[in-house]
mmCIF file of C-alpha atoms in Angstrom:
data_model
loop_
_atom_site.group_PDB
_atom_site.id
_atom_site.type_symbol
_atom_site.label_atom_id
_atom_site.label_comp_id
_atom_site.label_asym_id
_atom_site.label_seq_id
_atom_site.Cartn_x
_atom_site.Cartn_y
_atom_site.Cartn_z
ATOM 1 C CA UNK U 1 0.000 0.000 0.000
ATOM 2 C CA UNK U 2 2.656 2.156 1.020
ATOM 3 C CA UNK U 3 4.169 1.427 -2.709
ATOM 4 C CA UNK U 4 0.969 2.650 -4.239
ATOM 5 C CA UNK U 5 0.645 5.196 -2.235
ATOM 6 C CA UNK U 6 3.916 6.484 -2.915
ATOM 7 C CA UNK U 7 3.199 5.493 -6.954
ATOM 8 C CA UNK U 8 -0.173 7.742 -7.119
ATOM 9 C CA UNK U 9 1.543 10.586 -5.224
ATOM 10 C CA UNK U 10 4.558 10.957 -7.457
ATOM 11 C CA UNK U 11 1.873 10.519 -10.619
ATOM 12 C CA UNK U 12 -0.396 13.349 -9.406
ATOM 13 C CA UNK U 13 3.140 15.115 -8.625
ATOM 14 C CA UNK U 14 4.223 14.815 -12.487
ATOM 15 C CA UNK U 15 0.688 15.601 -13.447
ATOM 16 C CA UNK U 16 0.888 18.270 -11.728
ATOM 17 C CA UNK U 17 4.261 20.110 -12.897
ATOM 18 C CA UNK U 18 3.566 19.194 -16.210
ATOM 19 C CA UNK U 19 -0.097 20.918 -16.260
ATOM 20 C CA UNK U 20 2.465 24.099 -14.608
ATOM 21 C CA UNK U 21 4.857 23.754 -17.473
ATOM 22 C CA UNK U 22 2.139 23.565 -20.249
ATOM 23 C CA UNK U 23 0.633 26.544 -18.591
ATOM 24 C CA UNK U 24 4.150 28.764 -18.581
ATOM 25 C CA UNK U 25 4.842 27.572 -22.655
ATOM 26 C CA UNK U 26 1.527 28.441 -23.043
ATOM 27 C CA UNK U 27 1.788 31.820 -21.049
ATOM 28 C CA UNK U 28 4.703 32.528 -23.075
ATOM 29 C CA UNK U 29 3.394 31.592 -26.294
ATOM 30 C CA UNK U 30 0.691 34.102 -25.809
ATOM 31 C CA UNK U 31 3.334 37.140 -24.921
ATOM 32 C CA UNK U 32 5.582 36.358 -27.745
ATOM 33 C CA UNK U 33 2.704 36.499 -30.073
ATOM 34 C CA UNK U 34 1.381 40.423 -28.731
ATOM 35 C CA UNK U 35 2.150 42.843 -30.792
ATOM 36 C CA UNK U 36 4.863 45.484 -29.953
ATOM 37 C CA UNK U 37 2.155 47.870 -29.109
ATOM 38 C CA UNK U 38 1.028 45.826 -26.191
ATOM 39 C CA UNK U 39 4.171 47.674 -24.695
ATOM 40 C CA UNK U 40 3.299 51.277 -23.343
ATOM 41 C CA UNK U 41 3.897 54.129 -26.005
ATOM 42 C CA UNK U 42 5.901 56.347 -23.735
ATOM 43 C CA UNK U 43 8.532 53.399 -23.009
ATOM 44 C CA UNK U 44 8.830 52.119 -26.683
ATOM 45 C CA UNK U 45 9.397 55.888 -27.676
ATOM 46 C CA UNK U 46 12.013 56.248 -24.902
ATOM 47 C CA UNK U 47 14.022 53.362 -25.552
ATOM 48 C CA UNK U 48 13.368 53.996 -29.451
ATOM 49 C CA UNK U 49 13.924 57.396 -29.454
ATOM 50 C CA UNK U 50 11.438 57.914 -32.095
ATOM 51 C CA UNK U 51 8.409 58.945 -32.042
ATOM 52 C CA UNK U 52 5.776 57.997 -35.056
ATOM 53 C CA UNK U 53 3.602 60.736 -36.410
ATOM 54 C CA UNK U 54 0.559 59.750 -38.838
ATOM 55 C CA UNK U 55 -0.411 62.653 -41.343
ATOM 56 C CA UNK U 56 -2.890 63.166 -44.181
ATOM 57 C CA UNK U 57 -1.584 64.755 -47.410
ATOM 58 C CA UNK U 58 -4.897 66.111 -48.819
ATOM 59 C CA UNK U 59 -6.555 67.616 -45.591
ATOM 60 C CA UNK U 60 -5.963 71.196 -45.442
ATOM 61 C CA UNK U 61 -5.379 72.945 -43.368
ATOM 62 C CA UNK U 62 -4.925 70.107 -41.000
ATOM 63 C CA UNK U 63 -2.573 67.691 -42.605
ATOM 64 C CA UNK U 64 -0.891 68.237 -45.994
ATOM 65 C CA UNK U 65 2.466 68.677 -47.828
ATOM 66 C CA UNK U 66 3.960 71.777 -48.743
ATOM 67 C CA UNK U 67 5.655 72.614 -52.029
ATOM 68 C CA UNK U 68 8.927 70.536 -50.733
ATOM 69 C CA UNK U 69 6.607 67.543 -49.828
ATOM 70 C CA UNK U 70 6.757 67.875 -45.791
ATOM 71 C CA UNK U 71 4.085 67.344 -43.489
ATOM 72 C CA UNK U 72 2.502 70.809 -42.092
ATOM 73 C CA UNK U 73 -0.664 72.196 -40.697
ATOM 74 C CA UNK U 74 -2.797 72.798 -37.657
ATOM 75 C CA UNK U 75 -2.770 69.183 -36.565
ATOM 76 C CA UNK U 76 0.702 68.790 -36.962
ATOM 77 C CA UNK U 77 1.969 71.984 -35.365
ATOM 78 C CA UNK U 78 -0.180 70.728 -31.988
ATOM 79 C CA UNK U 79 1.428 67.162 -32.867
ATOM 80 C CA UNK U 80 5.060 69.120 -32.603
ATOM 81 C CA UNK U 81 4.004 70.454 -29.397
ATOM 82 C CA UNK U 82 3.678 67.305 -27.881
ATOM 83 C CA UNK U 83 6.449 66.027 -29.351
ATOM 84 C CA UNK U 84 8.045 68.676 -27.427
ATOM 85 C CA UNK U 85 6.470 67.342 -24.115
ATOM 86 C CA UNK U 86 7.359 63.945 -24.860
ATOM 87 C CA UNK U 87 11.127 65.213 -24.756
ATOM 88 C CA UNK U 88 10.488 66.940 -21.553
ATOM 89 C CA UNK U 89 8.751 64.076 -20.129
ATOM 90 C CA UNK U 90 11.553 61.517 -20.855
ATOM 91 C CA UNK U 91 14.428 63.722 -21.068
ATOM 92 C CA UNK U 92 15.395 63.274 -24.673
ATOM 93 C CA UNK U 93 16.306 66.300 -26.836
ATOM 94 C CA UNK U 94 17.166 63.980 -29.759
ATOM 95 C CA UNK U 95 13.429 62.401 -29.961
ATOM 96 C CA UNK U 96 13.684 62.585 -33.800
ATOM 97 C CA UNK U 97 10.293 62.366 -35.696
ATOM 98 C CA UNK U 98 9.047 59.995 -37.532
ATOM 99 C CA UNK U 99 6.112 60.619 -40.253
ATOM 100 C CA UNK U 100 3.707 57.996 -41.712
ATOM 101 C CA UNK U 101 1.727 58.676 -44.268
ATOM 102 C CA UNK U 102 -1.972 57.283 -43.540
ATOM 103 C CA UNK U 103 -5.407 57.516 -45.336
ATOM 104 C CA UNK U 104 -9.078 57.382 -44.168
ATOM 105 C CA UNK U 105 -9.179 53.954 -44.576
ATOM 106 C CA UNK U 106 -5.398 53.061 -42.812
ATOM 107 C CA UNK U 107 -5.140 55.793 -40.030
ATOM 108 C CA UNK U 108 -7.029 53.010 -36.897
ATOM 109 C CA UNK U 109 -5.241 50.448 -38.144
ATOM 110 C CA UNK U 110 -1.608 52.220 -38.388
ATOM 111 C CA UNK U 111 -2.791 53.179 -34.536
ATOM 112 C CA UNK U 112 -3.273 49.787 -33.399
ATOM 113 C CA UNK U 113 -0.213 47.986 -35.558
ATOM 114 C CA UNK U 114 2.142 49.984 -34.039
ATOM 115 C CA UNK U 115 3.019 51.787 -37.306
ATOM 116 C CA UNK U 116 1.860 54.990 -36.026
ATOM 117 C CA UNK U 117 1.849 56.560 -32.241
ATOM 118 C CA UNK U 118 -0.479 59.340 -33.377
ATOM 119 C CA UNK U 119 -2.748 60.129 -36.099
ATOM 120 C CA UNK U 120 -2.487 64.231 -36.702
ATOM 121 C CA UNK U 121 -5.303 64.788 -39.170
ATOM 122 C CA UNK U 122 -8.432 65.973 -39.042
ATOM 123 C CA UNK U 123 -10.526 62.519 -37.817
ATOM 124 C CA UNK U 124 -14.183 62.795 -36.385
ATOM 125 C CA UNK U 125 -13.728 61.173 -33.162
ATOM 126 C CA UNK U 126 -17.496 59.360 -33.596
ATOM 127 C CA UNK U 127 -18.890 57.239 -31.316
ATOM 128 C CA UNK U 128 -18.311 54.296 -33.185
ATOM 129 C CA UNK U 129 -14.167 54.999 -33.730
ATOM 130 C CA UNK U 130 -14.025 55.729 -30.077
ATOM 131 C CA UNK U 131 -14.235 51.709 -29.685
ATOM 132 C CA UNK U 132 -11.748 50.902 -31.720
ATOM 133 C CA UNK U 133 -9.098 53.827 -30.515
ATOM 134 C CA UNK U 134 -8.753 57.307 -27.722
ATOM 135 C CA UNK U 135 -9.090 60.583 -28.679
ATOM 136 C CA UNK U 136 -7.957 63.717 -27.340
ATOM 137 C CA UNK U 137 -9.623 66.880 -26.516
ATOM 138 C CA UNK U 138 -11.633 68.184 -29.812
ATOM 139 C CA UNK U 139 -8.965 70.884 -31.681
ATOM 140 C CA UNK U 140 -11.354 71.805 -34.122
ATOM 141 C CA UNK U 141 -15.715 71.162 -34.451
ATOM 142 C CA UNK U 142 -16.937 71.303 -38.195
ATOM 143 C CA UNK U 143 -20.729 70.223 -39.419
ATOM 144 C CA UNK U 144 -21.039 67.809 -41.900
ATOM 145 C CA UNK U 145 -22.562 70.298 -45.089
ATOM 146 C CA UNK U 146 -23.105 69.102 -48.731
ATOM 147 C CA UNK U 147 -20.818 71.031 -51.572
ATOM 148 C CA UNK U 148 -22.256 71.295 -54.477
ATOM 149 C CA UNK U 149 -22.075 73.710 -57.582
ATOM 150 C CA UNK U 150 -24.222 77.113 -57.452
ATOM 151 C CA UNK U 151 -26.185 76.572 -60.002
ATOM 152 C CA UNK U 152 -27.393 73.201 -59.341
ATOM 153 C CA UNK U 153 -30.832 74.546 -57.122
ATOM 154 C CA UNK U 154 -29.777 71.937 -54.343
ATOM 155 C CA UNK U 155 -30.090 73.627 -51.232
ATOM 156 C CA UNK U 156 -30.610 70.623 -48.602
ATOM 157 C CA UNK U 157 -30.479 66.623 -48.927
ATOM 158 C CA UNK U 158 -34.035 66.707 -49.245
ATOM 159 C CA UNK U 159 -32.812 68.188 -53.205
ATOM 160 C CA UNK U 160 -30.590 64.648 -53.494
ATOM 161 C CA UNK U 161 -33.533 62.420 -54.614
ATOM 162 C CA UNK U 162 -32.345 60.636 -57.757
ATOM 163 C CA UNK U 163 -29.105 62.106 -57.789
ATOM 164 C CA UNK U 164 -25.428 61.358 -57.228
ATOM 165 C CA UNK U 165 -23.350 61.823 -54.087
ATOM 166 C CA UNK U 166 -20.067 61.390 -53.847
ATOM 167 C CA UNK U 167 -18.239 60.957 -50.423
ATOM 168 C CA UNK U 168 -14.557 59.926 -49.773
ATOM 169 C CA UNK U 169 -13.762 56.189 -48.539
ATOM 170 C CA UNK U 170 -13.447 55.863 -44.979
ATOM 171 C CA UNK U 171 -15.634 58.802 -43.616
ATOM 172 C CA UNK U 172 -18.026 58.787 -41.249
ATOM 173 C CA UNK U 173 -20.464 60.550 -44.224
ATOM 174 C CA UNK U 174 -20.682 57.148 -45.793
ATOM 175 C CA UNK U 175 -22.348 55.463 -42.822
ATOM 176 C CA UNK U 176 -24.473 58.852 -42.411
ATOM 177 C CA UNK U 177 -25.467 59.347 -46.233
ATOM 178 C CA UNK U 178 -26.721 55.542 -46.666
ATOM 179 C CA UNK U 179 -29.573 56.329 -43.439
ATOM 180 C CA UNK U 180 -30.119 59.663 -44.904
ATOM 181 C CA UNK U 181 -30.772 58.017 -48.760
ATOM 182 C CA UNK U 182 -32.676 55.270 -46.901
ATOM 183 C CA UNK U 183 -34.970 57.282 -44.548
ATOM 184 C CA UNK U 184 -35.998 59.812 -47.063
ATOM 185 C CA UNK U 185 -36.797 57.062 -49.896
ATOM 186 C CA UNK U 186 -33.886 59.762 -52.183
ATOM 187 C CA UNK U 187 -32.790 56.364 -54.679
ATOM 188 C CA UNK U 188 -29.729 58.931 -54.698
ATOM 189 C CA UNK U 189 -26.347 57.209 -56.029
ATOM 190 C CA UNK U 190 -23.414 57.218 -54.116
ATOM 191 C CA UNK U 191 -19.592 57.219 -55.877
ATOM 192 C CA UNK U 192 -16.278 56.941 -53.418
ATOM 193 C CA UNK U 193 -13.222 58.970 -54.324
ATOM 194 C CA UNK U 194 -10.093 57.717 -52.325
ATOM 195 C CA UNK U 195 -9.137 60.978 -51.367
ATOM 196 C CA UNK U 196 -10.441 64.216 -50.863
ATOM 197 C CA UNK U 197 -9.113 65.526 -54.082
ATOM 198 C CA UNK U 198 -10.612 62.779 -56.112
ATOM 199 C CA UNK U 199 -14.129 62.770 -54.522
ATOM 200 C CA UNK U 200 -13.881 66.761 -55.445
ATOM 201 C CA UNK U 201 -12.560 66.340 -59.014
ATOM 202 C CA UNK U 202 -15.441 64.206 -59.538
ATOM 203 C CA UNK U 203 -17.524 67.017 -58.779
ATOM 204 C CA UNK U 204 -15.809 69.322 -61.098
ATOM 205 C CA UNK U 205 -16.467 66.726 -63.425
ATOM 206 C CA UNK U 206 -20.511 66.502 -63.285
ATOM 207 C CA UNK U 207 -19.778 62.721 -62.233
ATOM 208 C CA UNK U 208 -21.821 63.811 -58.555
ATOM 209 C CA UNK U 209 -24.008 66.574 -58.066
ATOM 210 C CA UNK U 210 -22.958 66.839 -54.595
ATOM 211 C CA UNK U 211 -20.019 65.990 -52.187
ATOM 212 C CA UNK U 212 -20.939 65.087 -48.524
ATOM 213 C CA UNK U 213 -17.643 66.025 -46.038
ATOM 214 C CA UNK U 214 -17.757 68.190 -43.148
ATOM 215 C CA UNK U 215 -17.332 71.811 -43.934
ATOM 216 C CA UNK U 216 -13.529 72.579 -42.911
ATOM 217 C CA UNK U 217 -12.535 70.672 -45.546
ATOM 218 C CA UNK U 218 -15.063 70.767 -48.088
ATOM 219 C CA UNK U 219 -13.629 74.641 -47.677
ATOM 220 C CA UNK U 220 -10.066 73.195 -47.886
ATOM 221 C CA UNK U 221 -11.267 71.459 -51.493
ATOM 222 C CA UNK U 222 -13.155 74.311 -52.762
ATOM 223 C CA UNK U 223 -10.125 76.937 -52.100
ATOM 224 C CA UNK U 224 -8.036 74.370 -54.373
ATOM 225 C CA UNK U 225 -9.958 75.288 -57.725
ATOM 226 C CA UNK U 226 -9.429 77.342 -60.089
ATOM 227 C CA UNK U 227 -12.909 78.606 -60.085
ATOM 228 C CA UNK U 228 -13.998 78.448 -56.233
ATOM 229 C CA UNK U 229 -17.214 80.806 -56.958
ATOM 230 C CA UNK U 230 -18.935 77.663 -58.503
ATOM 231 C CA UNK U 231 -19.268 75.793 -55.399
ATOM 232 C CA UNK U 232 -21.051 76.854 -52.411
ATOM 233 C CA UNK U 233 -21.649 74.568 -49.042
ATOM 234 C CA UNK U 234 -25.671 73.932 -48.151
ATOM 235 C CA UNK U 235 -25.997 76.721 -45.424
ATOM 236 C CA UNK U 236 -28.125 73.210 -42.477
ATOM 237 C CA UNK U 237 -25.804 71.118 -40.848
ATOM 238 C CA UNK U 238 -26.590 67.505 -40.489
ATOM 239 C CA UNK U 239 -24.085 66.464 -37.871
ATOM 240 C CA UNK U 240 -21.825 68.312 -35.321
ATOM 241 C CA UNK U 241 -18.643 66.888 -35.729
ATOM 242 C CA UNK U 242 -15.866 67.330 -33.163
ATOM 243 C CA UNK U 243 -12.166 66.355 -34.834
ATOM 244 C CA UNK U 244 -9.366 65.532 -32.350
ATOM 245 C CA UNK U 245 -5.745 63.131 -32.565
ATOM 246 C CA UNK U 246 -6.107 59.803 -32.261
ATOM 247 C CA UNK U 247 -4.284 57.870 -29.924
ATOM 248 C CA UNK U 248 -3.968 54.162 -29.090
ATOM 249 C CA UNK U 249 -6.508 52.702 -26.173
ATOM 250 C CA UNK U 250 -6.324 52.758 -23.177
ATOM 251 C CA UNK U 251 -1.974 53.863 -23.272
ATOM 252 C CA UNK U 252 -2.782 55.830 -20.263
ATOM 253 C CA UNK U 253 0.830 57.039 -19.535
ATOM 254 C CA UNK U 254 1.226 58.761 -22.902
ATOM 255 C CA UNK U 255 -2.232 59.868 -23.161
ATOM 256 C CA UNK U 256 -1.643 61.492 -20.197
ATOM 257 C CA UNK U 257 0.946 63.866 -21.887
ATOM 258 C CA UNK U 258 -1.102 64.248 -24.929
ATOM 259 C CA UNK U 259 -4.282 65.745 -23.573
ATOM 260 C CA UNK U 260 -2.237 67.399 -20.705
ATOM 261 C CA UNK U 261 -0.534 69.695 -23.433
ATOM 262 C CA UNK U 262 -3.447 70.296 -25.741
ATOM 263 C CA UNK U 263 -5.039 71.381 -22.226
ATOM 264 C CA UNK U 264 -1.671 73.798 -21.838
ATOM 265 C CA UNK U 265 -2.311 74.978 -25.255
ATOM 266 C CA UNK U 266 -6.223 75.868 -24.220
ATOM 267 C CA UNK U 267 -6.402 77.179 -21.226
ATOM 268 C CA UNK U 268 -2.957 79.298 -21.990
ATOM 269 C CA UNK U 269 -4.745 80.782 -24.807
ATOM 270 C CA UNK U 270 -1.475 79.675 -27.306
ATOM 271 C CA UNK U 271 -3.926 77.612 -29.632
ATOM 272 C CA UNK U 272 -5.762 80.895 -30.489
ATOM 273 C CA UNK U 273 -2.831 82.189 -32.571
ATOM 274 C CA UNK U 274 -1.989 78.449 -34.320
ATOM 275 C CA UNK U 275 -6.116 78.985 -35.242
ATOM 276 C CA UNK U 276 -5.764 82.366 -36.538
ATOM 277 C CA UNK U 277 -2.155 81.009 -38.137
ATOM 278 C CA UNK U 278 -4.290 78.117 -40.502
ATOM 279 C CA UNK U 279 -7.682 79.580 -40.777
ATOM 280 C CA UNK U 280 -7.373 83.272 -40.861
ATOM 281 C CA UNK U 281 -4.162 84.200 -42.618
ATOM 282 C CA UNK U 282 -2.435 82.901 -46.025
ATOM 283 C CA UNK U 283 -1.205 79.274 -46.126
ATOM 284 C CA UNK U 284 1.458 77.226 -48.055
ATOM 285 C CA UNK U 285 1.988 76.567 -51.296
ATOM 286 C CA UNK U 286 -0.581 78.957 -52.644
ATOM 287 C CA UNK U 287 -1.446 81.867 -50.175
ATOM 288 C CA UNK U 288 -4.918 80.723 -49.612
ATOM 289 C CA UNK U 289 -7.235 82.313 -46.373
ATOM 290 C CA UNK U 290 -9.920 80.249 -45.554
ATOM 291 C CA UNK U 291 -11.380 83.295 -43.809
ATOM 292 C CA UNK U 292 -12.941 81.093 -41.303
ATOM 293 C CA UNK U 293 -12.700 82.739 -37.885
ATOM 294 C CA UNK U 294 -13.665 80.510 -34.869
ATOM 295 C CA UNK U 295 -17.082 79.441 -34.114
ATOM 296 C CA UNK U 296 -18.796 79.853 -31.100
ATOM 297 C CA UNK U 297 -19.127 76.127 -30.759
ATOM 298 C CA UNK U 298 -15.290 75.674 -30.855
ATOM 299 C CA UNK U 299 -14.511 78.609 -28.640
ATOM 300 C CA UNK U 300 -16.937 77.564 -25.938
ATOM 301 C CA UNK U 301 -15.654 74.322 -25.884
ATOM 302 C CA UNK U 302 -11.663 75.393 -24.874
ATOM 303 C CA UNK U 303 -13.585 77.395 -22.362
ATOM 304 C CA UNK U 304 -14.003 73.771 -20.368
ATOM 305 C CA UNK U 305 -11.577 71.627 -22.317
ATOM 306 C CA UNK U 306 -12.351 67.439 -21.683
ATOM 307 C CA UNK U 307 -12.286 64.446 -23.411
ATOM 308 C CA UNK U 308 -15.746 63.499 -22.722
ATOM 309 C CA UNK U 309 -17.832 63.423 -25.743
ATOM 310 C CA UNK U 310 -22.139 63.088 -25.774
#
């Protein structure tokens, strides 16, 4: 008995180290297969010392290239700010930058592969993106507005039944057109451009009768032709839509520098002059002023800066 005894316990003993040593392997299988951005943001860009910035090339005046093909605009100047934090934060005066060019469709995922640490553009931070990344406090609130050419007698979507609409891949106006054309019975088409510029030339073509963006950059497109009189913007909004950086989720340590120096650059009033710097002056390459002072909506929200979003 004593035998058996002795037999059963050194069994269950085996048993049990090997169930321990399946459970590290498979413990460790798991961590080797995380991506890299599992790994706080801050530390990677420490130990890096690089930090990743996404930027749009077609979304003036918050992301675009100059005549010498670099990244400038309102987002990025705030992104350069907080670049300048990050140094401060973990002492590192040679944090070089790194920029990534990302799309409509690619800025979320560049966020989550690790490809990007943050997205300075000009993205709606919707309900719907806030599950899939964090956003910062809103730098800018546009209304979504239709474009469309003066003479064309459409004045609201209710003008859109039977005819085309073209929207650019990866905006929220995709989702919000295909209710719209489905509530009101329209039977309007819908075309995609890949970028801004595209879904625009395809309204300088008479391939749409309207283009569906919010209005900052349906202003952005217009100021790019050669005949910007055509095209006027519908004068009713159809969404409030508040546009902040994107950030990875829940990377509290570096969000924690990001919001805490766009709430530097609010409350210390230094935003208002790179606002009037982008919206109400000249800009690169071709001297345009949007003439588009702040709106009431925008400057009562840096009043009481937050995060939170209805």
């Amino acid at each position: 008995p004593t035998g058996n005894f002795m037999h059963i316990s050194d069994t269950s003993t085996r048993t049990r180290t090997a169930f321990a040593l399946h459970a590290v392997c498979g413990a460790l299988l798991i961590l080797s297969s995380l991506p890299a951005t599992a790994a706080s943001t801050l530390d990677k860009v420490a130990k890096s010392g690089v930090v990743s910035l996404g930027y749009r090339d077609n979304s003036l005046p918050f992301s675009y290239l100059n005549a010498d093909k670099r990244p400038i605009g309102y987002s990025i100047d705030i992104c350069l700010k907080i670049v300048d934090a990050l140094k401060r934060e973990i002492k590192r005066n040679d944090l070089n930058v790194k920029y990534v060019k990302v799309t409509t469709e690619t800025r979320l995922k560049s966020l989550e592969s690790g490809e990007i640490d943050l997205e300075c553009g000009s993205t709606n931070a919707s309900a719907e993106r806030r599950k899939l990344a964090d956003f910062t406090i809103p730098t800018y609130i546009a209304s979504t507005r239709l474009l469309v050419k003066s003479d064309s007698g459409i004045k609201s979507v209710y003008d859109l039944a039977g005819k085309t609409v073209v929207m650019t891949k990866g905006t929220t106006q995709e989702k919000l057109f295909a209710e719209i054309n489905k509530n009101h019975t329209l039977r309007a088409k819908t075309v995609l451009g890949n970028t801004h510029d595209e879904s625009f030339a395809l309204l300088e073509a008479g391939k749409a009768d309207a283009f569906m963006l919010n209005d900052i950059l349906l202003a952005s497109v217009r100021s790019t032709s050669k005949t910007p009189d055509r095209y006027v913007l519908t004068r009713d909004p159809l969404t409030i839509d508040p546009l902040s950086l994107t950030l990875r989720k829940n990377d509290d340590a570096f969000r924690k520098i990001v919001t805490g120096e766009i709430h530097r650059l609010i409350t210390q009033g230094e935003i208002n002059g790179m606002y009037r710097k982008w919206f109400e002056s000249p800009i690169p390459p071709n001297q345009v002023n949007l003439k588009l002072p702040m709106s009431y909506l925008l400057r009562d929200s840096f009043k009481s800066p937050t995060e939170w979003l209805p």
